[in-house]
Short mmCIF file of C-alpha atoms in Angstrom, two decimals:
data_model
loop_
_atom_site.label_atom_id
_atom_site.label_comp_id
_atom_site.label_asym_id
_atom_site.label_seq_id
_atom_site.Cartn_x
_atom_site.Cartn_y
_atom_site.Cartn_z
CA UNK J 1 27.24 43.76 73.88
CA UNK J 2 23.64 45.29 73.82
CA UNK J 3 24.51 47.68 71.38
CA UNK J 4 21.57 50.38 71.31
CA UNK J 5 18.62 49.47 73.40
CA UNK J 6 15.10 50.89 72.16
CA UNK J 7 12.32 51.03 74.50
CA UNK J 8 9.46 50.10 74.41
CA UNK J 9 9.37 48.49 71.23
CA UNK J 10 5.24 48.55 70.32
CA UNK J 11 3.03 51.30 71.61
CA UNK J 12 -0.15 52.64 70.84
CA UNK J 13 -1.63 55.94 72.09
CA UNK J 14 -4.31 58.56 71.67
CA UNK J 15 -4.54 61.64 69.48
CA UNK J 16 -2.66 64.54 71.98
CA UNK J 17 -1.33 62.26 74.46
CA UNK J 18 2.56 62.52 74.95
CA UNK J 19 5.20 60.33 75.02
CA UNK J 20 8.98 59.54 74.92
CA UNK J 21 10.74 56.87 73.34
CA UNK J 22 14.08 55.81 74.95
CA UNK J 23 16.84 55.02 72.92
CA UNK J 24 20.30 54.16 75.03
CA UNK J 25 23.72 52.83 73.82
CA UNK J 26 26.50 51.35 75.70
CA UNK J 27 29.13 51.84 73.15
CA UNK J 28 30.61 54.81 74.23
CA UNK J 29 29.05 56.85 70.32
CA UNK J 30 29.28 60.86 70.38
CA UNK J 31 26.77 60.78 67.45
CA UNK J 32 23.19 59.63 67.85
CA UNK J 33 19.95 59.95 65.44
CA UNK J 34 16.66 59.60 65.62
CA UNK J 35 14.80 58.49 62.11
CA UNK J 36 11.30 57.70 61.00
CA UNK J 37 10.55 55.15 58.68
CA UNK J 38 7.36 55.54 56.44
CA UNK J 39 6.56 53.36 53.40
CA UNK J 40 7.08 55.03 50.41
CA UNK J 41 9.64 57.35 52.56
CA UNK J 42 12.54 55.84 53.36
CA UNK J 43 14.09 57.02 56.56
CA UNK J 44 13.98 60.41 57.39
CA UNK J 45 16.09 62.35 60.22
CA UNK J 46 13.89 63.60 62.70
CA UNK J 47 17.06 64.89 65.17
CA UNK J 48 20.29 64.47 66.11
CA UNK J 49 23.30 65.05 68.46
CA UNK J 50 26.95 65.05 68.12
CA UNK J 51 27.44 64.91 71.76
CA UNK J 52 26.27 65.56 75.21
CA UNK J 53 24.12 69.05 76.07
CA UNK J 54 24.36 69.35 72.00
CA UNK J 55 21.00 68.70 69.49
CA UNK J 56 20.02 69.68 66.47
CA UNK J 57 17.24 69.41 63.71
CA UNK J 58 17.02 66.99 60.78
CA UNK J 59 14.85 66.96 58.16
CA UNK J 60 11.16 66.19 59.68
CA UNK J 61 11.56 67.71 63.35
CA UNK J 62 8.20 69.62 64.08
CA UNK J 63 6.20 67.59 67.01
CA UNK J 64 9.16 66.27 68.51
CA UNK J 65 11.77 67.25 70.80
CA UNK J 66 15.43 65.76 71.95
CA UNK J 67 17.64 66.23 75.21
CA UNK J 68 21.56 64.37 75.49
CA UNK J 69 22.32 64.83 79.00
CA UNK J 70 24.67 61.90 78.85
CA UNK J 71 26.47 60.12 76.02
CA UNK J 72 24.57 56.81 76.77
CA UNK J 73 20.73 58.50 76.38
CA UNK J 74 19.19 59.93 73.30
CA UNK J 75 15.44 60.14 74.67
CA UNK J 76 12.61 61.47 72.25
CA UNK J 77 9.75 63.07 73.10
CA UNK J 78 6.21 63.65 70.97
CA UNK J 79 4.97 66.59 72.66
CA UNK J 80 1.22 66.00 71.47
CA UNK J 81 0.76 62.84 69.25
CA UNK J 82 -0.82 63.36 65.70
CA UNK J 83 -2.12 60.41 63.51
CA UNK J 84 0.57 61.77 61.38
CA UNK J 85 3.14 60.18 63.73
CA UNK J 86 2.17 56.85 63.44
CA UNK J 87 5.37 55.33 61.89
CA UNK J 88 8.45 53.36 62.70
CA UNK J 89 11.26 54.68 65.05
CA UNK J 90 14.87 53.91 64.95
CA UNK J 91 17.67 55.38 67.17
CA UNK J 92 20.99 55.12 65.56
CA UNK J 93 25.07 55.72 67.07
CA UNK J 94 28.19 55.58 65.73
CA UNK J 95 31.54 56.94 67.20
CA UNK J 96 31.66 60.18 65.40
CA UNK J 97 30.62 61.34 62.01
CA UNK J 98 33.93 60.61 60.81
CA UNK J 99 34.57 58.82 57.33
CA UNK J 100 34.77 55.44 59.03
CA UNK J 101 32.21 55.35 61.41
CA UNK J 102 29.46 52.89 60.89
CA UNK J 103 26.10 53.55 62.16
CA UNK J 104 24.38 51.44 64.22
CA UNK J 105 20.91 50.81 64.59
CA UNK J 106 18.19 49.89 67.21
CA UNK J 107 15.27 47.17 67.03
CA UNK J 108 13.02 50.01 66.27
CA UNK J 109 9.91 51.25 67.88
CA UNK J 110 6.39 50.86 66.00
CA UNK J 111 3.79 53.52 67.43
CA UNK J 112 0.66 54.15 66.08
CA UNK J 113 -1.65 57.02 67.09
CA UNK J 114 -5.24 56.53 67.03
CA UNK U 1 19.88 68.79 48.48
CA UNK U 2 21.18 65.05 49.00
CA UNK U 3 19.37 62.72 47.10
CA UNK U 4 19.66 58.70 47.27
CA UNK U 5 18.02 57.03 44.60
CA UNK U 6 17.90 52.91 45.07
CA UNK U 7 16.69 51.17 41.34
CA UNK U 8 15.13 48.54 41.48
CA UNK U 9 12.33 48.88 44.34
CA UNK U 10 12.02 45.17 44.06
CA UNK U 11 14.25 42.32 42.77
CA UNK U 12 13.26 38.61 42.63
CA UNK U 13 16.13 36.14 41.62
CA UNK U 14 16.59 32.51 41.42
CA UNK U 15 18.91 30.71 44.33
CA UNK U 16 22.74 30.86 43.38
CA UNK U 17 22.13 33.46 40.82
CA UNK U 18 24.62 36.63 41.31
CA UNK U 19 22.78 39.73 41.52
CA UNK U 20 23.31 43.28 41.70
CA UNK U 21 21.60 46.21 43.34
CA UNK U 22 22.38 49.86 42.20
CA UNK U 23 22.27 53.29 44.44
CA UNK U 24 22.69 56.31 43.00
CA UNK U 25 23.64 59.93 44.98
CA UNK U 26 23.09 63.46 43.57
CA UNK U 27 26.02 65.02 45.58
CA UNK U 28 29.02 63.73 45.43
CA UNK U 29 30.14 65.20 48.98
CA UNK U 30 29.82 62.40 50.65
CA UNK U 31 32.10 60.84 53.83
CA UNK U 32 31.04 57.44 53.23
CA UNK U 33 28.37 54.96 51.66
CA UNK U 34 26.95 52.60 53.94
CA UNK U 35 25.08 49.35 52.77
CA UNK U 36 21.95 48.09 55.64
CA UNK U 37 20.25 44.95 55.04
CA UNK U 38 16.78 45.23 57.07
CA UNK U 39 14.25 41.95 57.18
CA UNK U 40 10.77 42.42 57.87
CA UNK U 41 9.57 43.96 61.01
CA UNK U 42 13.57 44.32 62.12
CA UNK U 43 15.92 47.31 62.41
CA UNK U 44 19.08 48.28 60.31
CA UNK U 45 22.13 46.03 60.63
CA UNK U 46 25.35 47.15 58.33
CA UNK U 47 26.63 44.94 55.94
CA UNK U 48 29.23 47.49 54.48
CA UNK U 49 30.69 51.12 54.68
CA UNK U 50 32.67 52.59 52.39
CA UNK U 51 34.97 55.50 52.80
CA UNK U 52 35.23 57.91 50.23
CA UNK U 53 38.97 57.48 50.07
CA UNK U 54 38.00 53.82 48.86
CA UNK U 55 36.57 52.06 45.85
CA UNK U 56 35.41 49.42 47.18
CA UNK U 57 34.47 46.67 50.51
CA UNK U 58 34.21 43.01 50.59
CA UNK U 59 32.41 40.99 52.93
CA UNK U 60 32.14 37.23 52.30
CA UNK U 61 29.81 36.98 49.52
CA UNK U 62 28.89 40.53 49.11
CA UNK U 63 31.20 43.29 47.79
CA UNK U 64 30.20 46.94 46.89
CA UNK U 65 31.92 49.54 44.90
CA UNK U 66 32.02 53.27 45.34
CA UNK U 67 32.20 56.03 41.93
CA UNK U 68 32.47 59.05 43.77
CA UNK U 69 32.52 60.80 40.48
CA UNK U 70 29.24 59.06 38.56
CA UNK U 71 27.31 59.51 42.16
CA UNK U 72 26.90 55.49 42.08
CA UNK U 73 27.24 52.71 44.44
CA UNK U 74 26.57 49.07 44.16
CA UNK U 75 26.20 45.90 45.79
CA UNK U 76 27.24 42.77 44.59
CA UNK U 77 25.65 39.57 46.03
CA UNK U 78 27.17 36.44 45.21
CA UNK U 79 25.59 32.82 44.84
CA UNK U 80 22.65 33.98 46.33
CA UNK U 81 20.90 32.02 49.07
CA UNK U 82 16.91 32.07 50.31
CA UNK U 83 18.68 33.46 54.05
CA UNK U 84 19.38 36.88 51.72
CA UNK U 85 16.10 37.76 50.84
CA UNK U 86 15.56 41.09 52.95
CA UNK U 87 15.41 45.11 52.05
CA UNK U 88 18.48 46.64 51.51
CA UNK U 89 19.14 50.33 51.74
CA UNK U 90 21.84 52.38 50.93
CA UNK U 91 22.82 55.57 52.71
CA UNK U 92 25.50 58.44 51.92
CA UNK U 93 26.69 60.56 54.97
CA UNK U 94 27.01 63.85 53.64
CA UNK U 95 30.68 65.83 54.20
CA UNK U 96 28.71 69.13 54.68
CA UNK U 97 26.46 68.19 56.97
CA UNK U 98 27.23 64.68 58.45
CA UNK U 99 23.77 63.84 58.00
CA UNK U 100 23.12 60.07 56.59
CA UNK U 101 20.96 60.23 53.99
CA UNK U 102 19.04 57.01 52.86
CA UNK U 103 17.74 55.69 49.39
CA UNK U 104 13.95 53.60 49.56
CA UNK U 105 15.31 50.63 49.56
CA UNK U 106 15.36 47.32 47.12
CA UNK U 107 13.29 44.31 48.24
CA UNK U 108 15.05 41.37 47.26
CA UNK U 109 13.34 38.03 47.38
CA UNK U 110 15.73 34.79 46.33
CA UNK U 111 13.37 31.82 45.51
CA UNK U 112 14.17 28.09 46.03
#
């Protein structure tokens, strides 16, 4: 099982250049996530969705925006890329936000803006 | 707001000792506690979830307990090995929101 599939998984790009990251699962998950991880941060929630045509914010949204046209895709795009998004991405799914759903989590995707 | 507090930031233990690492939660509306482990340059993978209906989970060497009531969680490793040195994180999925929320982590190194 490939589990969720994070694309690509190093990239490096200029100050106002765009960009999407592709995050895709093939475990049939309602719920998907997008974090950042920063040292000294932890992981924050950047957006998620609890199911196809259906996003929302999380706690550090601004710069970045989210479609779910299917249940496999969870794409996210920086609209103009900041030095301050130079981080760590993860894409996370589970099956619903129910009590005994374990999230699962991507490889991750390490972007740095110069 | 959700807070997830993760004491000690860093832990360094001789082989086969038994160790514990301690999370901590402000509100206690919580679905679940998950435990990650995460090695160096790697994503998440889950070692444990526990429902809030439940005390605790047991996994092989590792077992963690849920207080629902004292906002703690923790995560027993037994006989530790070298293979277990890694960050592990702790994460409470919120009832109100469903959002998972995540402590900093605790770096655990297990020496030789």
């Amino acid at each position: 099982n490939a589990g969720v599939t994070q694309t690509p998984k190093f990239q490096v790009l200029k100050t106002g250049q765009s960009m999407t990251l592709q995050c895709a699962q093939d475990m049939n998950h309602e719920y998907m996530s997008w974090y950042r991880q920063d040292p000294g941060m932890g992981l924050r929630l950047i957006h998620y969705s609890v199911g196809a045509g259906i996003t929302d914010q999380g706690e550090v949204p601004n710069g970045y925006n989210v479609s779910r046209s299917t249940t496999e895709d969870f794409p996210l795009r920086l609209l103009s890329a900041a030095p301050s998004q130079t981080s760590v991405y993860f894409c996370a799914s589970s099956y619903s936000q129910g009590a005994s759903q374990p999230q699962h989590f991507g490889d991750g995707t390490r972007l740095s803006i110069l | 707001k959700q807070e997830v507090t993760q004491i000690p930031a860093a832990l360094s233990v001789p082989e086969g000792e038994n160790l514990v690492l301690n999370c901590s939660f402000t509100d206690s509306a919580i679905y679940n506690l998950q435990w990650f482990r995460q090695d160096p340059g790697k994503g998440l993978t889950s070692l444990l979830l526990i429902q809030s209906s439940q005390r605790e989970q047991t996994s092989g060497r590792l077992n963690a307990s849920l207080d629902k009531s004292s906002g703690r969680s923790t995560l027993y490793i037994a006989a530790s090995q070298p293979g277990d040195s890694a960050t592990y994180l702790c994460a409470g999925r919120s009832s109100n929101t469903g959002k998972l929320i995540f402590g900093q982590g605790t770096t655990l190194q297990v020496k030789p």
